[in-house]
Coordinates of C-alpha atoms in Angstrom, one line a residue:
M1 CA 63.9 100.8 94.0
M2 CA 66.0 97.9 95.0
Q3 CA 67.8 97.8 91.6
R4 CA 68.8 101.2 92.2
A5 CA 70.2 100.5 95.7
S6 CA 72.5 98.1 94.5
L7 CA 73.5 99.8 91.6
F8 CA 74.8 102.3 94.2
L9 CA 75.9 99.5 96.5
V10 CA 78.2 98.4 93.4
R11 CA 79.4 101.5 92.4
G12 CA 79.9 102.9 95.7
L13 CA 82.1 99.7 96.6
A14 CA 84.1 100.0 93.8
V15 CA 84.5 103.7 94.2
A16 CA 85.3 102.9 97.9
T17 CA 87.5 100.2 97.6
A18 CA 89.8 102.3 95.3
I19 CA 89.9 105.8 97.3
V20 CA 91.0 103.4 100.5
A21 CA 93.5 101.4 98.6
I22 CA 95.3 104.6 97.0
S23 CA 95.6 106.6 100.1
S24 CA 98.6 106.2 102.1
T25 CA 100.4 108.6 105.2
S26 CA 103.9 108.9 103.9
L27 CA 107.2 110.3 104.6
A28 CA 107.8 113.6 106.3
Q29 CA 105.2 116.2 105.2
P30 CA 105.8 119.5 103.6
P31 CA 104.0 122.3 104.8
G32 CA 100.5 121.5 104.1
G33 CA 100.7 118.1 104.4
G34 CA 99.8 115.2 102.7
G35 CA 101.1 111.2 102.1
P36 CA 100.9 110.4 98.7
P37 CA 99.6 106.7 97.8
G38 CA 101.6 103.7 97.2
G39 CA 103.4 101.3 94.6
G40 CA 102.9 98.1 94.4
R41 CA 100.4 94.9 92.1
G42 CA 96.7 95.5 91.4
M43 CA 94.2 93.6 93.4
G44 CA 92.3 91.1 91.3
G45 CA 90.0 92.3 89.0
F46 CA 90.4 95.8 90.3
G47 CA 94.3 95.5 89.0
G48 CA 93.6 98.4 86.9
M49 CA 91.4 100.3 88.8
L50 CA 93.3 100.7 92.2
G51 CA 96.9 101.5 90.1
N52 CA 99.5 100.6 92.2
A53 CA 98.3 100.8 95.7
N54 CA 98.4 97.5 97.4
G55 CA 102.5 96.5 97.2
P56 CA 105.4 98.3 98.9
A57 CA 105.4 102.3 98.9
V58 CA 108.6 102.0 97.9
T59 CA 110.0 99.8 95.2
T60 CA 113.1 98.3 94.0
E61 CA 113.1 100.7 91.0
D62 CA 112.6 103.8 93.3
I63 CA 115.8 102.3 95.3
N64 CA 117.6 102.3 92.1
R65 CA 116.9 105.6 91.1
Y66 CA 117.0 107.4 94.8
A67 CA 120.9 105.7 94.4
K68 CA 121.4 108.0 91.5
L69 CA 120.1 111.0 93.0
L70 CA 121.9 111.1 96.1
N71 CA 124.9 109.8 95.0
L72 CA 125.1 106.5 96.8
S73 CA 128.2 104.3 97.1
E74 CA 127.5 100.4 95.9
E75 CA 127.8 99.3 99.8
Q76 CA 125.1 102.3 100.4
T77 CA 123.3 101.0 97.7
T78 CA 122.8 96.9 99.0
R79 CA 122.1 98.2 102.6
A80 CA 118.9 100.3 101.4
R81 CA 117.9 97.5 98.7
A82 CA 118.0 95.0 101.7
L83 CA 115.6 97.5 103.4
Q84 CA 113.5 97.9 100.7
S85 CA 112.9 94.2 100.4
A86 CA 112.2 93.7 103.9
Q87 CA 109.6 96.2 103.6
E88 CA 108.0 94.5 100.3
Q89 CA 107.8 90.8 102.1
K90 CA 105.9 92.4 104.9
V91 CA 103.5 94.6 103.3
N92 CA 102.6 91.5 100.6
A93 CA 102.3 89.5 103.0
E94 CA 99.9 91.8 104.9
W95 CA 98.3 92.0 101.4
Q96 CA 97.4 88.6 101.4
K97 CA 95.9 88.8 104.7
V98 CA 94.0 91.3 103.3
Q99 CA 92.3 89.8 100.1
D100 CA 91.3 86.9 102.4
Q101 CA 89.2 88.6 104.8
M102 CA 87.6 90.8 102.2
R103 CA 86.8 87.6 100.3
A104 CA 85.8 86.2 103.6
A105 CA 83.3 88.9 104.2
R106 CA 81.7 89.4 100.4
D107 CA 81.2 85.4 100.9
A108 CA 79.5 86.0 103.9
A109 CA 77.2 88.2 102.3
R110 CA 76.3 86.6 99.3
E111 CA 75.4 83.7 101.9
S112 CA 73.5 85.7 103.7
G113 CA 71.8 87.5 100.8
E114 CA 71.5 90.6 102.3
R115 CA 73.4 93.4 101.3
P116 CA 77.1 93.8 101.6
D117 CA 78.5 95.9 105.1
M118 CA 80.5 98.6 103.6
Q119 CA 82.3 98.8 107.0
A120 CA 83.2 95.1 107.2
M121 CA 84.3 95.2 103.7
L122 CA 86.9 97.9 104.0
K123 CA 87.9 97.3 107.5
P124 CA 90.7 95.6 106.5
M125 CA 92.1 98.0 104.4
Q126 CA 92.4 100.5 107.5
G127 CA 94.9 97.8 108.8
F128 CA 97.0 97.3 105.7
R129 CA 97.4 101.2 105.4
A130 CA 98.7 101.8 108.3
L131 CA 101.4 98.7 108.0
R132 CA 102.0 99.9 104.3
A133 CA 102.6 103.4 105.8
E134 CA 104.8 102.7 108.6
Q135 CA 107.1 100.3 106.4
E136 CA 107.3 103.3 104.1
K137 CA 108.4 105.6 106.9
A138 CA 111.0 103.0 108.0
V139 CA 112.4 102.5 104.6
L140 CA 113.0 106.2 104.4
S141 CA 114.3 107.0 107.6
G142 CA 116.9 103.8 107.2
L143 CA 117.7 105.4 103.8
K144 CA 118.0 108.4 105.7
G145 CA 120.1 106.8 108.0
L146 CA 122.9 105.8 105.5
L147 CA 123.9 109.3 104.0
T148 CA 126.6 111.0 104.7
A149 CA 126.4 114.8 105.5
E150 CA 127.3 116.2 102.0
Q151 CA 124.3 113.4 100.6
A152 CA 122.0 114.4 103.3
A153 CA 121.8 117.9 101.5
S154 CA 120.0 115.8 98.4
W155 CA 117.1 114.8 101.2
T156 CA 114.6 117.0 100.2
R157 CA 114.6 116.8 96.3
L158 CA 114.4 113.1 97.3
E159 CA 111.4 113.7 99.3
R160 CA 109.6 115.5 96.6
A161 CA 110.2 113.2 93.8
H162 CA 109.1 110.3 96.0
R163 CA 105.5 112.7 96.4
R164 CA 105.8 113.1 92.8
E165 CA 106.3 109.0 91.9
Q166 CA 104.1 108.5 93.9
L167 CA 100.8 110.6 92.4
G168 CA 102.0 109.5 89.8
R169 CA 101.1 105.8 90.9
T170 CA 97.3 106.0 91.5
M171 CA 94.3 105.5 89.5
L172 CA 93.0 109.1 90.7
A173 CA 96.3 110.7 88.3
S174 CA 95.3 112.0 85.2
S175 CA 98.6 112.0 82.6
M176 CA 99.2 115.5 82.9
E177 CA 99.5 114.5 87.1
R178 CA 101.7 111.7 85.9
L179 CA 104.1 114.1 83.6
D180 CA 107.4 114.4 85.7
L181 CA 109.1 116.9 84.1
T182 CA 112.8 116.3 86.2
A183 CA 112.2 112.6 85.4
A184 CA 111.4 113.4 81.9
V185 CA 114.8 115.6 81.5
D186 CA 116.9 112.5 83.3
S187 CA 115.6 110.3 80.8
M188 CA 116.9 112.4 77.5
N189 CA 120.6 111.4 79.0
L190 CA 121.6 114.7 78.3
P191 CA 125.7 115.7 78.3
K192 CA 126.3 116.9 81.8
D193 CA 127.0 120.7 80.4
I194 CA 123.4 120.7 78.7
R195 CA 122.1 118.8 81.8
E196 CA 123.1 121.6 84.4
R197 CA 121.5 124.0 81.7
T198 CA 118.3 123.1 83.3
G199 CA 119.1 122.8 86.9
A200 CA 117.5 126.4 87.9
A201 CA 114.2 125.7 85.9
L202 CA 113.9 122.3 87.0
A203 CA 114.1 123.2 90.7
Q204 CA 111.8 125.9 90.9
Y205 CA 110.0 123.2 89.2
E206 CA 109.8 120.9 91.7
A207 CA 109.3 123.6 94.5
D208 CA 106.2 124.6 92.5
M209 CA 105.0 121.1 92.0
D210 CA 105.5 120.0 95.7
K211 CA 103.0 122.4 97.1
E212 CA 100.4 121.5 95.0
V213 CA 100.8 117.5 94.9
A214 CA 101.2 117.7 98.9
A215 CA 97.6 119.7 98.7
R216 CA 96.4 117.0 95.8
L217 CA 97.5 114.2 97.8
A218 CA 95.7 115.5 101.4
A219 CA 92.4 115.8 99.4
T220 CA 93.1 111.5 98.5
E221 CA 93.6 111.4 102.2
A222 CA 90.7 113.4 103.2
A223 CA 88.3 111.5 100.7
Q224 CA 89.2 108.3 102.8
G225 CA 88.2 109.5 106.3
G226 CA 85.2 111.3 104.7
M227 CA 84.0 107.9 102.5
L228 CA 84.2 105.5 105.8
A229 CA 82.4 108.4 108.1
G230 CA 79.5 109.9 105.6
G231 CA 76.1 108.3 104.6
G232 CA 76.6 105.7 107.6
A233 CA 74.9 102.4 106.0
D234 CA 72.9 104.6 103.5
P235 CA 74.3 103.7 100.1
E236 CA 73.0 107.0 98.8
A237 CA 74.3 108.9 101.7
R238 CA 77.4 107.5 101.1
Q239 CA 77.8 107.7 97.5
Q240 CA 76.9 111.2 98.1
A241 CA 80.0 111.8 100.2
M242 CA 82.3 110.0 97.8
E243 CA 81.5 111.9 95.4
D244 CA 82.0 115.2 97.4
A245 CA 85.3 114.4 97.9
M246 CA 86.2 113.1 94.2
D247 CA 84.9 116.7 93.4
K248 CA 87.6 118.0 95.9
I249 CA 90.2 115.9 94.1
R250 CA 89.4 117.3 90.8
A251 CA 90.2 120.3 92.2
A252 CA 93.9 119.6 93.7
S253 CA 94.0 117.2 90.2
R254 CA 93.7 120.8 88.0
K255 CA 96.3 122.8 90.1
V256 CA 99.1 119.8 89.7
Q257 CA 98.1 119.9 85.8
D258 CA 98.2 123.8 85.8
V259 CA 101.7 123.6 87.2
N260 CA 102.9 121.2 84.7
R261 CA 101.6 123.2 81.6
R262 CA 103.5 126.3 83.1
H263 CA 106.9 124.7 83.1
I264 CA 106.9 122.3 80.1
P265 CA 107.8 125.7 78.1
K266 CA 110.7 126.8 80.7
V267 CA 112.3 123.7 80.9
Q268 CA 111.9 123.9 77.5
A269 CA 114.1 127.1 77.3
S270 CA 116.4 126.4 78.9
L271 CA 117.4 123.5 76.6
P272 CA 119.7 124.4 73.1
A273 CA 117.4 124.1 70.2
E274 CA 118.7 120.9 68.6
Y275 CA 117.2 119.5 72.4
H276 CA 113.6 120.5 71.8
P277 CA 112.3 117.1 70.0
L278 CA 114.3 115.0 72.5
Y279 CA 112.4 116.9 74.9
T280 CA 109.3 116.7 73.4
K281 CA 109.2 113.3 73.4
A282 CA 110.5 112.7 77.1
V283 CA 107.3 114.5 78.3
R284 CA 105.2 112.5 76.1
Q285 CA 106.6 109.2 77.4
S286 CA 106.7 110.7 81.1
R287 CA 103.2 111.6 80.8
F288 CA 102.1 107.8 79.5
S289 CA 104.8 106.0 81.1
D290 CA 102.6 102.5 81.2
V291 CA 102.0 102.7 77.8
Y292 CA 105.7 103.4 76.4
R293 CA 107.3 101.0 78.9
P294 CA 108.9 98.3 77.4
S295 CA 106.1 95.4 77.1
G296 CA 105.9 91.4 77.5
A297 CA 107.4 91.1 73.4
A298 CA 109.7 93.6 73.8
R299 CA 111.3 91.9 77.0
Q300 CA 111.1 88.8 75.0
L301 CA 112.8 90.1 72.2
E302 CA 115.9 91.7 73.7
A303 CA 115.9 88.4 76.1
A304 CA 116.2 86.4 73.1
A305 CA 118.7 88.3 71.4
E306 CA 121.3 87.6 74.2
F307 CA 120.7 83.5 74.1
S308 CA 124.7 82.4 73.5
D309 CA 122.9 79.2 71.6
L310 CA 121.6 81.1 68.6
T311 CA 122.4 79.9 65.2
E312 CA 123.5 82.7 62.5
Q313 CA 119.8 82.2 60.9
Q314 CA 118.4 82.5 64.2
K315 CA 120.3 85.6 65.0
K316 CA 119.5 87.2 61.7
D317 CA 115.5 86.2 61.8
I318 CA 115.4 87.5 65.8
A319 CA 116.8 90.5 64.5
A320 CA 114.3 91.3 61.7
L321 CA 111.6 90.3 64.0
R322 CA 113.0 92.8 66.4
S323 CA 112.9 95.7 63.7
A324 CA 109.8 95.3 62.5
Y325 CA 108.3 95.2 65.8
E326 CA 110.2 98.4 67.3
K327 CA 108.3 100.0 64.3
Q328 CA 104.9 98.9 64.5
I329 CA 105.0 99.2 68.1
A330 CA 105.9 103.1 67.8
T331 CA 103.0 103.5 65.9
L332 CA 100.3 101.9 68.1
N333 CA 102.1 103.3 71.3
D334 CA 101.0 106.6 69.4
K335 CA 97.7 105.6 68.4
L336 CA 96.9 104.8 72.4
T337 CA 98.1 107.8 73.4
I338 CA 96.4 110.1 71.3
A339 CA 93.1 107.9 72.1
M340 CA 93.8 108.4 75.6
E341 CA 94.9 112.2 75.6
K342 CA 91.2 112.4 73.6
D343 CA 89.4 110.7 76.2
E344 CA 91.0 112.9 79.2
A345 CA 89.7 115.9 77.2
G346 CA 86.0 114.6 76.7
R347 CA 85.8 113.8 80.6
A348 CA 87.5 116.7 81.9
G349 CA 85.3 118.2 84.2
D350 CA 82.6 115.5 84.1
D351 CA 80.9 113.6 87.0
R352 CA 81.3 110.3 85.7
G353 CA 83.9 109.3 88.6
F354 CA 85.4 105.8 88.0
G355 CA 83.0 104.5 85.3
G356 CA 85.7 104.9 82.6
G357 CA 87.3 102.4 84.3
F358 CA 84.9 99.4 83.1
Q359 CA 84.9 100.9 79.3
Q360 CA 84.6 97.6 77.3
E361 CA 84.4 100.0 73.8
G362 CA 85.6 103.2 72.4
P363 CA 88.8 104.2 70.7
V364 CA 91.0 103.4 73.8
A365 CA 89.7 100.4 74.2
D366 CA 90.3 99.7 70.6
A367 CA 93.8 100.9 70.6
R368 CA 94.6 99.0 73.8
R369 CA 93.1 95.6 72.1
D370 CA 95.2 96.4 69.0
K371 CA 98.6 96.6 71.0
R372 CA 98.0 93.6 73.4
D373 CA 97.3 91.3 70.1
F374 CA 99.9 92.8 68.5
D375 CA 102.3 91.7 71.5
R376 CA 100.9 88.7 71.8
E377 CA 101.6 87.5 67.9
T378 CA 104.8 88.8 68.1
S379 CA 105.7 86.1 70.9
E380 CA 104.3 83.6 69.2
K381 CA 106.4 84.6 66.0
L382 CA 109.3 84.7 68.0
T383 CA 108.4 81.3 69.8
K384 CA 108.5 79.7 66.0
L385 CA 112.1 80.9 65.6
L386 CA 113.6 79.3 69.0
T387 CA 113.4 75.5 70.4
P388 CA 111.6 74.5 72.9
E389 CA 114.1 74.6 75.2
Q390 CA 115.2 78.3 74.2
A391 CA 111.4 79.0 74.4
T392 CA 111.5 77.9 78.3
R393 CA 113.9 80.9 78.6
L394 CA 112.0 83.9 77.9
P395 CA 110.5 86.3 80.2
R396 CA 107.3 85.8 80.9
M397 CA 104.0 87.4 79.1
Q398 CA 102.0 89.2 81.7
G399 CA 98.1 87.9 81.4
A400 CA 98.0 84.4 82.2
P401 CA 99.4 81.7 84.0
G402 CA 102.4 80.1 83.4
G403 CA 105.8 80.3 81.8
G404 CA 107.0 81.2 78.1
P405 CA 104.7 83.1 75.7
G406 CA 101.4 83.6 77.1
G407 CA 102.4 83.0 80.7
G408 CA 102.8 85.8 83.6
R409 CA 101.8 87.2 87.0
G410 CA 98.5 88.7 85.9
G411 CA 97.3 91.4 86.9
D412 CA 96.9 93.4 83.8
Q413 CA 93.3 93.0 83.3
A414 CA 90.9 95.5 84.4
P415 CA 87.4 94.8 84.9
G416 CA 85.4 93.7 81.5
G417 CA 88.7 92.9 79.5
G418 CA 90.3 89.6 79.5
R419 CA 93.5 89.2 77.6
G420 CA 92.6 89.7 73.4
G421 CA 88.8 91.0 74.8
R422 CA 87.3 93.9 74.3
G423 CA 87.6 95.4 77.7
G424 CA 89.6 97.6 79.6
G425 CA 92.6 94.8 79.9
G426 CA 96.2 95.9 80.0
D427 CA 98.4 96.5 76.9
G428 CA 101.1 93.9 77.6
N429 CA 103.1 96.3 80.3
Q430 CA 102.5 96.2 83.9
G431 CA 99.4 95.5 85.7
G432 CA 97.4 98.3 86.6
G433 CA 98.5 102.3 86.1
Q434 CA 97.0 103.9 83.5
R435 CA 95.1 100.9 81.9
G436 CA 91.5 100.4 82.5
R437 CA 91.2 103.8 83.9
G438 CA 88.7 105.9 83.0
G439 CA 86.9 109.3 84.9
R440 CA 89.8 110.7 85.8
P441 CA 90.4 114.0 87.4
G442 CA 89.7 117.0 84.7

């Protein structure tokens, strides 16, 4: 009986922490409400599980996108970035406090030999969640205050884009929920006249999607409140309350996915036939953005090619290595996304909750490991082509402390998955996001 209770506590704590972390109130809500979860870095071992939930809700990348959407001037963009930076500093400082408090609560439970107090363990997250939402609103309000009347006419589009982005960053989103057709079309860099032909189709898509995204985010918000209230100190009752909340999240998730499935062919129909293959590729890359994002080795190869002190032989060797890398990484990326697609299809509608996030075996884990190992091997080959001094200038690889090859910010390992191991660790991109995930809404 104690073993069963312990299982509920471990699983319950993992689920509860993830739900609390990904829940956040947001900018002004559309009818029906619901606040988007946020963006940032993973929490230690739970990095892959939490997705981007414990850093700033408005990232530097967001500001860059919004500057383009709103047609900001250089001065406006600079001021917007300053707003974002101030928010990020406050959120990161508060998150460090949360980590310290949760660690203290965990250590106290270990020393006492008693079961962890779920309320005590999760209480620090509530303060963080409130501050994060407050800072998000402050940044968006400040950004809106910078706009001219003409720019302000696009604010509704920005709000909708922000909600889609926030949903796409949470661990609880399936790949079909992460798909943003507007962002996919933007990534195609179409000629102006061709891009304009998609305007009506994308406007309808954004309106239809926003309603379901808002409901999906509201379900996640409600899950946080239900988790805190449900079951008191009884782990089984608390677990049941969380599973009930997950059922509601899955139902809302399916509606978001249905909107994307309906609009994929509609947007494609607005494009000339010669752009259809590029559109199909852009859609896939939007669904699996964490997979297709430039990996550590790709960033190192790009940086090395720009070094001003390369010899002619080094330039030739780096170009050859980069060409070979790009061909093989494309194959590995496709292999990983196909495995992830099959894994999602197999989990659709099941009741395994977050269990898949701890997978240490199977096609997805194998594909991640293959990509991670190839990335590391390429980094090592690149290092051998450079002088020791040149190697110190390479961008850090993620997954281990230190600089140069193998170093990095960490955060790309999910539970059970060390670098090069068989766990659900990172694939050399960013920590969290789609990796180390499983049991996604079907």
